mmCIF file of C-alpha atoms in Angstrom:
data_model
loop_
_atom_site.group_PDB
_atom_site.id
_atom_site.type_symbol
_atom_site.label_atom_id
_atom_site.label_comp_id
_atom_site.label_asym_id
_atom_site.label_seq_id
_atom_site.Cartn_x
_atom_site.Cartn_y
_atom_site.Cartn_z
ATOM 1 C CA MET A 1305 51.018 -64.765 4.638
ATOM 2 C CA LYS A 1306 51.314 -68.115 3.148
ATOM 3 C CA HIS A 1307 53.318 -70.437 5.733
ATOM 4 C CA LYS A 1308 56.249 -72.140 4.279
ATOM 5 C CA ILE A 1309 57.903 -74.876 6.328
ATOM 6 C CA ILE A 1310 61.514 -75.572 4.810
ATOM 7 C CA THR A 1311 63.180 -78.850 5.649
ATOM 8 C CA ILE A 1312 66.662 -79.957 4.821
ATOM 9 C CA ILE A 1313 67.783 -83.623 5.455
ATOM 10 C CA SER A 1314 70.972 -84.428 7.101
ATOM 11 C CA VAL A 1315 72.633 -87.189 9.122
ATOM 12 C CA PHE A 1316 73.951 -87.057 12.591
ATOM 13 C CA VAL A 1317 76.108 -89.529 14.033
ATOM 14 C CA ILE A 1318 75.381 -89.923 17.969
ATOM 15 C CA PHE A 1319 77.881 -91.927 20.060
ATOM 16 C CA ALA A 1320 77.003 -93.573 23.540
ATOM 17 C CA GLN A 1321 79.339 -91.572 25.407
ATOM 18 C CA THR A 1322 77.833 -88.456 24.929
ATOM 19 C CA LEU A 1323 74.817 -89.833 26.434
ATOM 20 C CA PHE A 1324 76.071 -89.744 29.985
ATOM 21 C CA ALA A 1325 76.748 -86.146 30.253
ATOM 22 C CA ALA A 1326 75.365 -84.578 33.164
ATOM 23 C CA ASP A 1327 71.716 -83.304 33.184
ATOM 24 C CA THR A 1328 72.232 -79.488 33.387
ATOM 25 C CA ASN A 1329 69.655 -76.860 33.470
ATOM 26 C CA ILE A 1330 68.833 -74.630 30.685
ATOM 27 C CA THR A 1331 71.256 -71.460 30.746
ATOM 28 C CA THR A 1332 69.813 -68.113 31.070
ATOM 29 C CA ALA A 1333 71.402 -67.948 27.256
ATOM 30 C CA SER A 1334 69.665 -70.969 26.310
ATOM 31 C CA GLN A 1335 66.204 -69.697 27.711
ATOM 32 C CA ASN A 1336 67.078 -66.223 25.563
ATOM 33 C CA LYS A 1337 67.833 -68.395 22.425
ATOM 34 C CA TYR A 1338 64.377 -70.089 22.466
ATOM 35 C CA ASP A 1339 62.010 -67.049 23.604
ATOM 36 C CA GLY A 1340 59.040 -67.048 21.767
ATOM 37 C CA ILE A 1341 59.119 -70.772 20.782
ATOM 38 C CA GLU A 1342 56.486 -72.622 22.492
ATOM 39 C CA VAL A 1343 55.805 -76.170 22.310
ATOM 40 C CA SER A 1344 52.199 -77.472 23.265
ATOM 41 C CA ILE A 1345 50.751 -81.177 24.098
ATOM 42 C CA ARG A 1346 47.439 -82.252 23.643
ATOM 43 C CA TYR A 1347 45.598 -85.722 23.416
ATOM 44 C CA TYR A 1348 45.307 -87.269 20.179
ATOM 45 C CA ASN A 1349 41.708 -89.111 19.731
ATOM 46 C CA LYS A 1350 41.525 -89.074 23.608
ATOM 47 C CA THR A 1351 40.068 -92.710 25.046
ATOM 48 C CA VAL A 1352 40.143 -94.827 27.884
ATOM 49 C CA TYR A 1353 43.727 -95.988 28.843
ATOM 50 C CA TYR A 1354 44.803 -98.880 30.682
ATOM 51 C CA PRO A 1355 48.462 -100.066 31.791
ATOM 52 C CA ASN A 1356 50.814 -101.617 29.165
ATOM 53 C CA GLU A 1357 49.199 -102.658 25.963
ATOM 54 C CA ILE A 1358 51.489 -100.186 23.999
ATOM 55 C CA GLU A 1359 50.319 -101.126 20.427
ATOM 56 C CA ASP A 1360 46.307 -101.924 20.946
ATOM 57 C CA ASN A 1361 45.981 -98.943 23.541
ATOM 58 C CA PRO A 1362 48.332 -96.383 22.669
ATOM 59 C CA ILE A 1363 48.486 -92.939 24.338
ATOM 60 C CA ASN A 1364 48.554 -90.824 21.359
ATOM 61 C CA VAL A 1365 49.818 -87.299 22.275
ATOM 62 C CA HIS A 1366 49.813 -84.248 19.601
ATOM 63 C CA ILE A 1367 53.213 -82.130 19.823
ATOM 64 C CA THR A 1368 53.092 -78.682 18.219
ATOM 65 C CA ILE A 1369 56.472 -76.579 17.934
ATOM 66 C CA ALA A 1370 55.166 -73.118 17.276
ATOM 67 C CA ASN A 1371 57.101 -70.123 16.676
ATOM 68 C CA LYS A 1372 55.514 -66.886 18.360
ATOM 69 C CA SER A 1373 58.842 -64.835 18.076
ATOM 70 C CA THR A 1374 59.382 -62.291 15.580
ATOM 71 C CA GLU A 1375 62.673 -64.409 14.446
ATOM 72 C CA THR A 1376 63.074 -67.391 12.204
ATOM 73 C CA PHE A 1377 63.469 -70.234 14.302
ATOM 74 C CA ARG A 1378 65.649 -73.111 12.995
ATOM 75 C CA PHE A 1379 65.592 -76.966 14.594
ATOM 76 C CA LYS A 1380 66.596 -80.294 14.088
ATOM 77 C CA LEU A 1381 64.035 -83.178 13.954
ATOM 78 C CA SER A 1382 65.195 -86.673 13.790
ATOM 79 C CA ASP A 1383 63.124 -89.315 11.849
ATOM 80 C CA ASP A 1384 63.286 -91.374 15.175
ATOM 81 C CA ARG A 1385 61.449 -88.785 17.523
ATOM 82 C CA MET A 1386 63.290 -90.584 20.449
ATOM 83 C CA PHE A 1387 66.279 -88.272 19.683
ATOM 84 C CA SER A 1388 64.227 -85.259 19.547
ATOM 85 C CA ILE A 1389 61.932 -85.134 22.519
ATOM 86 C CA ASP A 1390 61.530 -86.771 26.073
ATOM 87 C CA PHE A 1391 58.167 -87.767 27.809
ATOM 88 C CA ASN A 1392 58.485 -87.215 31.506
ATOM 89 C CA ALA A 1393 55.764 -88.658 33.709
ATOM 90 C CA PHE A 1394 55.074 -88.512 37.245
ATOM 91 C CA ASN A 1395 52.566 -90.108 39.955
ATOM 92 C CA ALA A 1396 50.507 -88.042 42.489
ATOM 93 C CA ARG A 1397 53.619 -88.441 44.851
ATOM 94 C CA ASN A 1398 55.726 -86.605 42.198
ATOM 95 C CA THR A 1399 57.940 -89.845 41.552
ATOM 96 C CA LYS A 1400 59.180 -89.920 38.183
ATOM 97 C CA LEU A 1401 58.174 -93.044 36.019
ATOM 98 C CA ALA A 1402 60.806 -95.595 34.519
ATOM 99 C CA GLN A 1403 61.767 -95.255 30.939
ATOM 100 C CA GLN A 1404 60.937 -97.928 28.311
ATOM 101 C CA MET A 1405 64.121 -100.129 27.935
ATOM 102 C CA GLU A 1406 63.977 -99.780 23.915
ATOM 103 C CA LEU A 1407 64.525 -95.871 24.342
ATOM 104 C CA SER A 1408 67.482 -96.401 26.876
ATOM 105 C CA ARG A 1409 68.905 -98.999 24.416
ATOM 106 C CA LYS A 1410 68.725 -96.647 21.651
ATOM 107 C CA ARG A 1411 70.410 -93.564 23.267
ATOM 108 C CA THR A 1412 73.376 -95.802 24.573
ATOM 109 C CA THR A 1413 74.283 -97.564 21.468
ATOM 110 C CA SER A 1414 76.275 -95.848 18.642
ATOM 111 C CA ARG A 1415 74.375 -95.132 15.899
ATOM 112 C CA THR A 1416 73.751 -92.776 12.768
ATOM 113 C CA VAL A 1417 70.620 -90.664 13.715
ATOM 114 C CA TYR A 1418 68.924 -89.272 10.324
ATOM 115 C CA PHE A 1419 67.286 -85.656 11.098
ATOM 116 C CA ARG A 1420 65.527 -82.864 8.960
ATOM 117 C CA GLU A 1421 66.570 -79.371 9.690
ATOM 118 C CA ILE A 1422 63.228 -77.335 10.004
ATOM 119 C CA ILE A 1423 62.676 -73.698 9.338
ATOM 120 C CA LEU A 1424 59.426 -71.892 11.067
ATOM 121 C CA GLU A 1425 58.895 -68.305 10.033
ATOM 122 C CA SER A 1426 57.347 -66.102 12.903
ATOM 123 C CA GLY A 1427 53.733 -67.404 13.128
ATOM 124 C CA GLU A 1428 54.262 -70.990 11.445
ATOM 125 C CA GLU A 1429 54.023 -74.139 13.647
ATOM 126 C CA TYR A 1430 54.832 -77.905 13.170
ATOM 127 C CA SER A 1431 53.114 -80.573 14.552
ATOM 128 C CA PHE A 1432 53.332 -84.514 14.927
ATOM 129 C CA THR A 1433 52.252 -87.558 16.899
ATOM 130 C CA GLU A 1434 53.859 -89.699 19.298
ATOM 131 C CA ASN A 1435 52.660 -92.551 21.599
ATOM 132 C CA LEU A 1436 53.722 -91.882 25.443
ATOM 133 C CA LYS A 1437 53.852 -95.804 26.074
ATOM 134 C CA ASP A 1438 56.718 -95.972 23.687
ATOM 135 C CA TYR A 1439 58.614 -93.809 26.012
ATOM 136 C CA ILE A 1440 57.458 -94.612 29.648
ATOM 137 C CA GLN A 1441 56.652 -97.482 31.115
ATOM 138 C CA ILE A 1442 52.815 -97.377 32.809
ATOM 139 C CA ASP A 1443 52.453 -100.843 34.447
ATOM 140 C CA THR A 1444 49.640 -99.711 36.907
ATOM 141 C CA PRO A 1445 46.258 -97.788 36.795
ATOM 142 C CA ALA A 1446 46.581 -94.750 38.455
ATOM 143 C CA VAL A 1447 46.382 -90.750 37.905
ATOM 144 C CA TYR A 1448 49.574 -89.409 36.309
ATOM 145 C CA TYR A 1449 50.642 -86.107 34.784
ATOM 146 C CA PHE A 1450 53.280 -85.842 32.103
ATOM 147 C CA GLU A 1451 55.122 -83.234 30.151
ATOM 148 C CA VAL A 1452 57.631 -83.128 27.077
ATOM 149 C CA TYR A 1453 60.968 -81.983 26.691
ATOM 150 C CA PHE A 1454 61.775 -80.874 23.042
ATOM 151 C CA TYR A 1455 65.572 -80.928 22.023
ATOM 152 C CA PRO A 1456 66.025 -78.244 19.295
ATOM 153 C CA GLU A 1457 69.721 -79.789 19.003
ATOM 154 C CA LEU A 1458 68.523 -83.162 19.378
ATOM 155 C CA TYR A 1459 69.235 -85.352 22.339
ATOM 156 C CA LYS A 1460 72.863 -85.151 23.429
ATOM 157 C CA THR A 1461 73.737 -83.535 26.529
ATOM 158 C CA LYS A 1462 70.466 -82.829 27.375
ATOM 159 C CA GLN A 1463 71.484 -79.182 28.074
ATOM 160 C CA ASN A 1464 69.258 -77.119 25.887
ATOM 161 C CA TYR A 1465 65.366 -77.890 25.833
ATOM 162 C CA ILE A 1466 61.932 -76.472 25.749
ATOM 163 C CA ILE A 1467 59.585 -77.656 28.060
ATOM 164 C CA SER A 1468 55.753 -78.015 26.971
ATOM 165 C CA ASN A 1469 52.565 -77.662 29.144
ATOM 166 C CA ARG A 1470 51.397 -80.585 31.457
ATOM 167 C CA LEU A 1471 48.431 -82.929 30.951
ATOM 168 C CA SER A 1472 46.789 -85.125 33.506
ATOM 169 C CA LEU A 1473 46.557 -88.944 32.590
ATOM 170 C CA ASP A 1474 43.996 -91.262 34.027
ATOM 171 C CA VAL A 1475 44.869 -94.968 33.707
ATOM 172 C CA ARG A 1476 42.246 -97.382 34.525
ATOM 173 C CA SER A 1477 42.127 -100.963 35.460
ATOM 174 C CA ALA A 1478 41.522 -102.853 32.190
ATOM 175 C CA PRO A 1479 38.089 -104.573 32.246
ATOM 176 C CA SER A 1480 38.359 -108.079 32.587
ATOM 177 C CA VAL A 1481 36.205 -109.629 29.474
ATOM 178 C CA VAL A 1482 37.104 -107.071 26.935
ATOM 179 C CA SER A 1483 40.837 -107.246 27.816
ATOM 180 C CA SER A 1484 41.244 -111.046 28.345
ATOM 181 C CA LYS A 1485 39.573 -111.740 24.863
ATOM 182 C CA MET A 1486 41.215 -109.461 23.072
ATOM 183 C CA SER A 1487 43.335 -111.740 21.176
ATOM 184 C CA VAL A 1488 40.067 -113.316 19.700
ATOM 185 C CA SER A 1489 40.028 -112.735 16.109
ATOM 186 C CA THR A 1490 36.693 -111.505 14.409
ATOM 187 C CA ALA A 1491 36.469 -115.216 12.510
ATOM 188 C CA SER A 1492 36.393 -116.800 15.728
ATOM 189 C CA ALA A 1493 34.101 -114.472 17.354
ATOM 190 C CA GLU A 1494 31.182 -116.753 17.481
ATOM 191 C CA ILE A 1495 32.571 -118.346 20.452
ATOM 192 C CA LEU A 1496 32.237 -115.209 22.442
ATOM 193 C CA LYS A 1497 29.478 -115.501 25.345
ATOM 194 C CA PRO A 1498 28.131 -112.902 27.348
ATOM 195 C CA GLU A 1499 29.102 -113.180 31.145
ATOM 196 C CA PRO A 1500 26.815 -112.366 34.413
ATOM 197 C CA ILE A 1501 28.428 -109.292 34.975
ATOM 198 C CA SER A 1502 26.799 -106.132 36.785
ATOM 199 C CA PRO A 1503 24.598 -103.657 34.682
ATOM 200 C CA ASP A 1504 27.545 -101.131 34.753
ATOM 201 C CA LYS A 1505 30.224 -103.315 33.381
ATOM 202 C CA VAL A 1506 27.853 -104.108 30.789
ATOM 203 C CA VAL A 1507 27.550 -100.426 29.822
ATOM 204 C CA GLU A 1508 31.229 -99.850 30.422
ATOM 205 C CA GLN A 1509 32.630 -102.798 28.236
ATOM 206 C CA THR A 1510 30.282 -102.109 25.520
ATOM 207 C CA ILE A 1511 31.285 -98.603 25.116
ATOM 208 C CA ILE A 1512 35.082 -99.425 25.323
ATOM 209 C CA ALA A 1513 34.141 -102.230 22.588
ATOM 210 C CA ARG A 1514 32.916 -99.460 20.313
ATOM 211 C CA GLN A 1515 35.787 -97.112 21.004
ATOM 212 C CA ARG A 1516 38.204 -100.164 20.039
ATOM 213 C CA ASP A 1517 35.977 -100.915 16.756
ATOM 214 C CA LEU A 1518 34.991 -104.426 18.209
ATOM 215 C CA TRP A 1519 31.777 -105.130 16.869
ATOM 216 C CA ASP A 1520 31.282 -108.653 18.112
ATOM 217 C CA TYR A 1521 31.667 -107.457 21.824
ATOM 218 C CA PHE A 1522 29.589 -104.387 21.064
ATOM 219 C CA PHE A 1523 26.720 -106.569 20.388
ATOM 220 C CA LEU A 1524 27.385 -109.001 23.086
ATOM 221 C CA TYR A 1525 25.160 -107.555 25.447
ATOM 222 C CA PHE A 1526 22.622 -106.012 23.319
ATOM 223 C CA ASP A 1527 19.172 -107.061 23.265
ATOM 224 C CA VAL A 1528 19.505 -106.377 19.286
ATOM 225 C CA GLU A 1529 16.143 -107.333 18.474
ATOM 226 C CA GLN A 1530 13.932 -104.984 21.259
ATOM 227 C CA MET A 1531 16.545 -102.077 20.055
ATOM 228 C CA PHE A 1532 15.374 -102.759 16.266
ATOM 229 C CA MET A 1533 11.598 -102.423 17.685
ATOM 230 C CA ASN A 1534 11.967 -99.576 19.539
ATOM 231 C CA ASN A 1535 11.078 -97.582 16.470
ATOM 232 C CA ASP A 1536 7.138 -97.762 15.517
ATOM 233 C CA VAL A 1537 7.493 -98.398 11.948
ATOM 234 C CA ARG A 1538 10.163 -101.014 12.103
ATOM 235 C CA GLU A 1539 8.353 -102.889 14.852
ATOM 236 C CA THR A 1540 5.082 -103.069 12.779
ATOM 237 C CA ARG A 1541 7.138 -104.394 9.885
ATOM 238 C CA TYR A 1542 9.028 -106.920 12.172
ATOM 239 C CA ARG A 1543 5.700 -108.360 13.885
ATOM 240 C CA ASN A 1544 4.131 -108.721 10.282
ATOM 241 C CA ALA A 1545 7.206 -110.655 8.747
ATOM 242 C CA SER A 1546 8.047 -114.110 8.760
ATOM 243 C CA GLU A 1547 10.795 -115.719 10.582
ATOM 244 C CA GLU A 1548 13.318 -115.733 7.855
ATOM 245 C CA ASP A 1549 12.420 -112.190 6.896
ATOM 246 C CA ARG A 1550 12.848 -111.463 10.892
ATOM 247 C CA ILE A 1551 16.359 -112.850 10.926
ATOM 248 C CA ARG A 1552 17.274 -110.818 7.589
ATOM 249 C CA MET A 1553 15.948 -107.657 9.200
ATOM 250 C CA ILE A 1554 18.073 -107.905 12.523
ATOM 251 C CA GLU A 1555 21.156 -108.850 10.235
ATOM 252 C CA ASN A 1556 20.288 -105.691 8.072
ATOM 253 C CA TYR A 1557 19.993 -103.474 11.083
ATOM 254 C CA LYS A 1558 23.181 -104.347 12.707
ATOM 255 C CA ALA A 1559 24.642 -103.966 9.582
ATOM 256 C CA THR A 1560 23.341 -100.428 8.883
ATOM 257 C CA LEU A 1561 24.326 -99.468 12.509
ATOM 258 C CA MET A 1562 27.849 -100.506 11.631
ATOM 259 C CA GLN A 1563 27.655 -98.190 8.926
ATOM 260 C CA ASP A 1564 26.617 -95.471 11.016
ATOM 261 C CA ARG A 1565 23.588 -94.776 9.157
ATOM 262 C CA ILE A 1566 20.794 -95.314 11.596
ATOM 263 C CA ASP A 1567 20.626 -94.819 15.361
ATOM 264 C CA THR A 1568 23.588 -92.962 15.132
ATOM 265 C CA ASP A 1569 23.782 -91.969 18.951
ATOM 266 C CA ILE A 1570 24.168 -95.265 20.015
ATOM 267 C CA VAL A 1571 27.013 -96.452 17.831
ATOM 268 C CA ALA A 1572 29.048 -92.737 18.300
ATOM 269 C CA ILE A 1573 32.568 -93.207 19.411
ATOM 270 C CA PRO A 1574 33.073 -90.955 22.858
ATOM 271 C CA GLU A 1575 36.451 -89.894 23.355
ATOM 272 C CA SER A 1576 36.304 -90.393 26.900
ATOM 273 C CA PHE A 1577 33.227 -91.425 29.394
ATOM 274 C CA PHE A 1578 32.198 -91.618 32.814
ATOM 275 C CA ILE A 1579 29.668 -93.735 34.610
ATOM 276 C CA GLU A 1580 27.487 -91.280 36.827
ATOM 277 C CA LYS A 1581 25.099 -93.642 38.593
ATOM 278 C CA THR A 1582 23.594 -97.151 38.244
ATOM 279 C CA GLU A 1583 20.290 -98.295 39.868
ATOM 280 C CA TYR A 1584 18.674 -101.727 39.168
ATOM 281 C CA SER A 1585 16.219 -104.183 40.710
ATOM 282 C CA GLN A 1586 16.497 -107.897 39.885
ATOM 283 C CA THR A 1587 15.349 -107.385 36.677
ATOM 284 C CA GLU A 1588 15.461 -103.983 35.502
ATOM 285 C CA GLY A 1589 17.736 -100.804 35.740
ATOM 286 C CA THR A 1590 19.444 -97.979 34.218
ATOM 287 C CA VAL A 1591 22.716 -96.962 33.803
ATOM 288 C CA THR A 1592 23.495 -92.802 33.510
ATOM 289 C CA VAL A 1593 27.147 -92.422 31.806
ATOM 290 C CA LEU A 1594 28.546 -88.950 30.824
ATOM 291 C CA GLU A 1595 30.073 -88.956 27.308
ATOM 292 C CA TRP A 1596 32.428 -86.519 25.700
ATOM 293 C CA PHE A 1597 32.948 -86.282 21.900
ATOM 294 C CA ASN A 1598 36.020 -84.460 20.163
ATOM 295 C CA GLU A 1599 34.474 -82.064 17.295
ATOM 296 C CA GLU A 1600 38.199 -80.516 16.471
ATOM 297 C CA THR A 1601 37.127 -77.308 17.647
ATOM 298 C CA PHE A 1602 35.167 -77.828 20.830
ATOM 299 C CA THR A 1603 34.177 -80.945 22.813
ATOM 300 C CA ARG A 1604 30.652 -82.146 22.638
ATOM 301 C CA ARG A 1605 29.475 -83.372 26.050
ATOM 302 C CA LYS A 1606 26.123 -85.459 26.336
ATOM 303 C CA ARG A 1607 24.392 -87.913 29.040
ATOM 304 C CA TYR A 1608 23.280 -91.366 28.040
ATOM 305 C CA MET A 1609 20.844 -93.177 30.075
ATOM 306 C CA TYR A 1610 20.962 -96.915 28.821
ATOM 307 C CA TYR A 1611 18.204 -99.324 29.946
ATOM 308 C CA VAL A 1612 19.004 -102.569 30.725
ATOM 309 C CA ARG A 1613 17.047 -105.784 31.739
ATOM 310 C CA GLN A 1614 17.966 -109.218 33.077
ATOM 311 C CA ARG A 1615 17.552 -112.585 31.015
ATOM 312 C CA ASP A 1616 18.700 -115.931 32.229
ATOM 313 C CA GLY A 1617 21.392 -114.312 34.371
ATOM 314 C CA ILE A 1618 22.526 -111.934 31.676
ATOM 315 C CA TRP A 1619 22.201 -108.076 31.735
ATOM 316 C CA GLN A 1620 21.460 -106.655 27.983
ATOM 317 C CA ILE A 1621 21.305 -103.187 26.775
ATOM 318 C CA TYR A 1622 17.703 -102.895 25.202
ATOM 319 C CA ASN A 1623 17.121 -98.972 24.909
ATOM 320 C CA TYR A 1624 18.729 -95.693 25.558
ATOM 321 C CA ASP A 1625 18.037 -91.962 25.802
ATOM 322 C CA VAL A 1626 20.444 -89.179 25.006
ATOM 323 C CA THR A 1627 20.432 -85.543 26.497
ATOM 324 C CA ASN A 1628 22.725 -82.801 24.874
ATOM 325 C CA LEU A 1629 24.872 -80.754 27.499
ATOM 326 C CA GLU A 1630 26.840 -77.790 27.298
ATOM 327 C CA SER A 1631 29.884 -78.108 25.173
ATOM 328 C CA GLU A 1632 33.332 -77.628 26.556
#
């Protein structure tokens, strides 16, 4: 059956005084009313998350409302999703995290709220994506868990809502180099200089730079010349070329990497990663990393081994191996 989602544009005026009504549990009648209606959440383009950085490092959550009942389901969805959903987040001690001030301000100010009435027939669903950080203050690295409350009749007394599944959230400390230089523009990237950090930090910041599409940071700890010569054919051409041609070859190689047309494993963007093991002497080392890649219907898992060496006190990546692991 071809699904048709019907929407009706409407206006709802919400007043501040209604927002201070008691927070009541769902009544038995409400539960029965929403039998067969499921709200599910999952990460959208999951990456590595850090505190704050609402715009630069969003926690995008894909929210789906599904009608698994045999009846037609009608609900209101505000254009400003803050009047249709809540994120509730907790730390390991079950302490609830504070909401963003902007959320509280909107809900305690008299305003006109525009919404659509959406009709889902049996088997149909409706999805949208929201940034968790727009709702919740996340100030410190830790492991949290969160869920979504969906209000089919908009946020008023908070009496009628549907609760989603829960997800865990790992918020990490922001890497010093990448985060501290995040404001540097591409035009001024030539001032960037590698720092004497450990091999595992070199690999970590290189992966994060790729996740954020920051090519200047991505190449910061690469021995690009050696990476180019890891291929026998390229190495022969390079060694037989003039100095001017060598420079051109390296620049073309970098450009081709950025277009994802060569050595695609090294420029692949992982959804998440975990550094398993780091081993190194004074001049050579390896960093082993588990990386997960989102393939829409499944998650591909790979083990990368990055080879690093130290030159003038700076660790650089000069080669890598990839092993495909069982998908999830």
